[in-house]
Short mmCIF file of C-alpha atoms in Angstrom, two decimals:
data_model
loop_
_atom_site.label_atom_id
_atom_site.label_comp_id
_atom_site.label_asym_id
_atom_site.label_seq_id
_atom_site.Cartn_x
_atom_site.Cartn_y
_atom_site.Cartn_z
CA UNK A 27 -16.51 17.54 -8.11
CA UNK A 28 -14.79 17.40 -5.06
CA UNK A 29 -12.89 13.98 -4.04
CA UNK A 30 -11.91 14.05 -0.60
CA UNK A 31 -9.28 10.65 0.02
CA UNK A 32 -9.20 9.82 4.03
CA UNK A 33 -5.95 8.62 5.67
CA UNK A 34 -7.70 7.17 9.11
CA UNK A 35 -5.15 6.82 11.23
CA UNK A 36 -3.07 8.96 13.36
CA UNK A 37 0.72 6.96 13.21
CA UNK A 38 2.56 5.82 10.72
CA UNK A 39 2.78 6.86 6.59
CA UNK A 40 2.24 4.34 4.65
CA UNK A 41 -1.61 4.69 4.50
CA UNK A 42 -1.35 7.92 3.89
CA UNK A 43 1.01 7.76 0.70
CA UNK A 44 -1.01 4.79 -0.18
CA UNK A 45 -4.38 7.27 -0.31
CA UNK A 46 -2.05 10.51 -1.57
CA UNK A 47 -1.11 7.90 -4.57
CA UNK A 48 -4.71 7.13 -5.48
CA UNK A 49 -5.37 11.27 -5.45
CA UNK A 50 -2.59 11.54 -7.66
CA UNK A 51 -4.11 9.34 -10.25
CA UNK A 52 -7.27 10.99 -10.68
CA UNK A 53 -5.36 13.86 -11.22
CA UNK A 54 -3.62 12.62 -13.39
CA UNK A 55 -6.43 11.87 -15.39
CA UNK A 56 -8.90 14.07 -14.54
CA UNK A 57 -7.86 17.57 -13.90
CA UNK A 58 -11.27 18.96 -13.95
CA UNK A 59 -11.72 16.86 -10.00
CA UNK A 60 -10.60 18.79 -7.03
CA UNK A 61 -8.73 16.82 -4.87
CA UNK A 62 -8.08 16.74 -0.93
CA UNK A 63 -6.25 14.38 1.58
CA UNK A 64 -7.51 14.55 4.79
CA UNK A 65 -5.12 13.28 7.56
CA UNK A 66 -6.72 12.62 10.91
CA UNK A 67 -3.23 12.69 12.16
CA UNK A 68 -3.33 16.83 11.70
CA UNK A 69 -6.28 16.78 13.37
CA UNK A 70 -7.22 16.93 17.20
CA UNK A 71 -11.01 15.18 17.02
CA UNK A 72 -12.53 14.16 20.04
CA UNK A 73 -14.38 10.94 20.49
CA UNK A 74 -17.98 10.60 19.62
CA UNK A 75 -20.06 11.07 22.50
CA UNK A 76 -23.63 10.91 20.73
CA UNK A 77 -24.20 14.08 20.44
CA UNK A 78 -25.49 16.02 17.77
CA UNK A 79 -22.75 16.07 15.11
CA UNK A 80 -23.28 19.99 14.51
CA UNK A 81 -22.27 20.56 18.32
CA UNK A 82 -18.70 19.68 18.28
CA UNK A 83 -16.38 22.41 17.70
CA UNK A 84 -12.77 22.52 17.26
CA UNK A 85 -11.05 20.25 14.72
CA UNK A 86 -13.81 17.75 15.61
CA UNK A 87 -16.16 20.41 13.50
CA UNK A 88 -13.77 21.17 11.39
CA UNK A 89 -13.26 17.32 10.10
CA UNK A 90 -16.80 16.56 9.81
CA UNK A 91 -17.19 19.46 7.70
CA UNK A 92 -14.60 18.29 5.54
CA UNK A 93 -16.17 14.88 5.27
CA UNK A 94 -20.01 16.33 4.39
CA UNK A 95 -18.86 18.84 1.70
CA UNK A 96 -17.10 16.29 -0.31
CA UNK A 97 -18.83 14.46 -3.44
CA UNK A 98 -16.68 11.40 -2.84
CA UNK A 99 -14.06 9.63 -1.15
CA UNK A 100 -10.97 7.08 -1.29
CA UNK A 101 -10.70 6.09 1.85
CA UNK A 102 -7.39 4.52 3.63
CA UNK A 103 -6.57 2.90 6.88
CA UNK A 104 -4.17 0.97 8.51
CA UNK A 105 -4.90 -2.92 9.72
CA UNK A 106 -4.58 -3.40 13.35
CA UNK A 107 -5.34 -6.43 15.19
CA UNK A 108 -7.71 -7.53 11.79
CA UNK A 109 -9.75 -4.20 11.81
CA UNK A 110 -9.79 -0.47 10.76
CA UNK A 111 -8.42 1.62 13.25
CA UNK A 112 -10.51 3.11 15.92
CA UNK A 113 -9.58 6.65 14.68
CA UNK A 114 -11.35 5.97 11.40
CA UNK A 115 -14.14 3.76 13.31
CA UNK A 116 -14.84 7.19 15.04
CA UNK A 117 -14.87 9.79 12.15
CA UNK A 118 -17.61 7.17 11.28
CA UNK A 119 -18.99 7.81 13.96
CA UNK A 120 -19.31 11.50 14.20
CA UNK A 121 -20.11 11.77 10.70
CA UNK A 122 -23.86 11.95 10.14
CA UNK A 123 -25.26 9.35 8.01
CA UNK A 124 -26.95 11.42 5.53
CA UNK A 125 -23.06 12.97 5.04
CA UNK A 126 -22.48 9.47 2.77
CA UNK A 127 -25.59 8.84 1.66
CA UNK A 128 -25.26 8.36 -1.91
CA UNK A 129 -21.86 8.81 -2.34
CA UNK A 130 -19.24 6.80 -3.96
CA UNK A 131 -16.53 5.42 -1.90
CA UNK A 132 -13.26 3.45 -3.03
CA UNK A 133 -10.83 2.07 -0.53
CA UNK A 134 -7.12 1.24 0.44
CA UNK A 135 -5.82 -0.80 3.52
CA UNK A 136 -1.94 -1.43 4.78
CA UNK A 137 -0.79 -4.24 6.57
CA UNK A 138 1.93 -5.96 7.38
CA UNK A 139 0.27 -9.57 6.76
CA UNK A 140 -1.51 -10.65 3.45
CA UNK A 141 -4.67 -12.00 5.24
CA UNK A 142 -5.66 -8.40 6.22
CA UNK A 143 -6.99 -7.61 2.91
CA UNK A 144 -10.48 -9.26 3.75
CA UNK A 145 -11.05 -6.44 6.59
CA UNK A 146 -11.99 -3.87 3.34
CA UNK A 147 -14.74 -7.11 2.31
CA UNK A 148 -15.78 -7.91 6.21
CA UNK A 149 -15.71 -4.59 7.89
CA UNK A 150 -15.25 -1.19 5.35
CA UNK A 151 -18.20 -2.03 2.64
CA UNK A 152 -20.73 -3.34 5.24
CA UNK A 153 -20.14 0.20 6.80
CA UNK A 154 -20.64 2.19 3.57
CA UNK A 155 -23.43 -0.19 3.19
CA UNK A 156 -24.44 1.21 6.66
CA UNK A 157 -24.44 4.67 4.89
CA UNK A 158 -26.04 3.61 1.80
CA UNK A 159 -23.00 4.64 0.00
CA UNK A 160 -21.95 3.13 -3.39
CA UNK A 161 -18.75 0.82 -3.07
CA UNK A 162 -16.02 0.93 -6.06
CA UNK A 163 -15.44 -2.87 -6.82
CA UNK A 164 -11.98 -2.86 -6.44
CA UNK A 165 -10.01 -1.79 -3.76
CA UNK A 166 -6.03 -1.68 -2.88
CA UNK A 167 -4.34 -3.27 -0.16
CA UNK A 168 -1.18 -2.66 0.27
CA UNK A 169 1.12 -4.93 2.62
CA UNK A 170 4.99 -3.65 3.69
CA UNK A 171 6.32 -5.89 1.13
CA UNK A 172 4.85 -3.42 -1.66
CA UNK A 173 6.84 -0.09 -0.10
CA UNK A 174 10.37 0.53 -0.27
CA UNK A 175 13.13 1.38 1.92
CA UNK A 176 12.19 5.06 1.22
CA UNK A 177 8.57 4.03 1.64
CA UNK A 178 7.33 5.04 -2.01
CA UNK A 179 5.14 1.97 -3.67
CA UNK A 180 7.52 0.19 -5.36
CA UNK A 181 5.38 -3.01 -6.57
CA UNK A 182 4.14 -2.76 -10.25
CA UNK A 183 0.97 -4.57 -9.77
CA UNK A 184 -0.33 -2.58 -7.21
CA UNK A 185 0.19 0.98 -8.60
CA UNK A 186 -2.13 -0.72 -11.98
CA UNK A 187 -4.27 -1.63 -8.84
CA UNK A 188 -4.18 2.30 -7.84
CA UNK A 189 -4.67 3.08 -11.13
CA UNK A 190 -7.68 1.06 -11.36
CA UNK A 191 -9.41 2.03 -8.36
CA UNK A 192 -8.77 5.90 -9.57
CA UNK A 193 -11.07 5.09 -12.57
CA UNK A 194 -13.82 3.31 -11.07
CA UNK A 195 -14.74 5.83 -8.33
CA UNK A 196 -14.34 8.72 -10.87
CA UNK A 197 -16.16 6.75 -13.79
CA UNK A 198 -18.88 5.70 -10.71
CA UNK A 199 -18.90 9.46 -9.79
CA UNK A 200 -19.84 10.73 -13.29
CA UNK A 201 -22.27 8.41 -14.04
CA UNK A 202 -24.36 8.76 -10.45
CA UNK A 203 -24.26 12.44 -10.60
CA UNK A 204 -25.10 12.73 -14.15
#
């Protein structure tokens, strides 16, 4: 099994240690799960134009490849001005549907105010929903307050949070696929 975690942005870090932190705990935990961060800030991926998603080429290929071949996915993002950044919007959009369909999906969100946290309930399930995609019931949201100066995840309650969301998409994983 192949979990693929998604940092959907292309500034900043803290979404991407956030999402390299969940990886880490399945790991942890389950050393039999391949594991893969995907950072859309290494990537040059063109906006999606309607086309076909099998005739972009380039990194735009490349990504959506990525995205297909995986078995499941923690997926992070940044919140700016209340919603998921357009970047991640867009893989979304390039992504064919049937790419997700069926898949599990768990989620983590930074901000830098606490009210964010309802853009995973308003915005990120209704699009896996989109997808048909199964939804882990927790998620992690992680405002600045939780990082340290050296911008590792200092705050006790949300690494059991990390923890926590590690389990359910692998324990959702093994039971849907077996």
């Amino acid at each position: 099994m192949k979990l693929l975690g998604i940092s959907g942005t292309i500034v900043g870090s803290k979404t991407a240690i956030a999402v390299r932190q969940v990886l880490e705990a399945v790991r942890r935990d389950n050393p039999d799960i391949e594991t893969q961060l995907l950072d859309l800030k290494q990537y040059d991926v063109q906006f999606c134009d309607g086309r076909d998603p099998a005739a972009y080429t380039g990194d735009t290929r490349k990504v959506i490849d990525i995205v297909a071949e995986a078995d499941f996915y923690i997926i992070g993002t940044p919140i700016f001005q209340s919603s998921l950044t357009g970047v991640l919007k867009n893989l979304f959009d390039l992504v064919p549907v049937n790419a997700l369909y069926n898949k599990v999906m768990g989620f983590a969100a930074t901000g830098g105010t606490y009210q964010h946290y309802l853009v995973v309930e308003n915005q990120l399930k209704p699009i896996a929903g989109y997808f048909r995609a199964f939804v882990a019931p927790s998620y992690v949201y992680l405002h600045d307050d939780h990082f340290n100066p050296d911008k590792q995840i200092a705050d006790e309650d949300v690494l059991r949070r990390i923890d926590r969301l590690a389990e359910e998409v692998v324990f959702m994983q093994r039971k849907l696929k077996s």
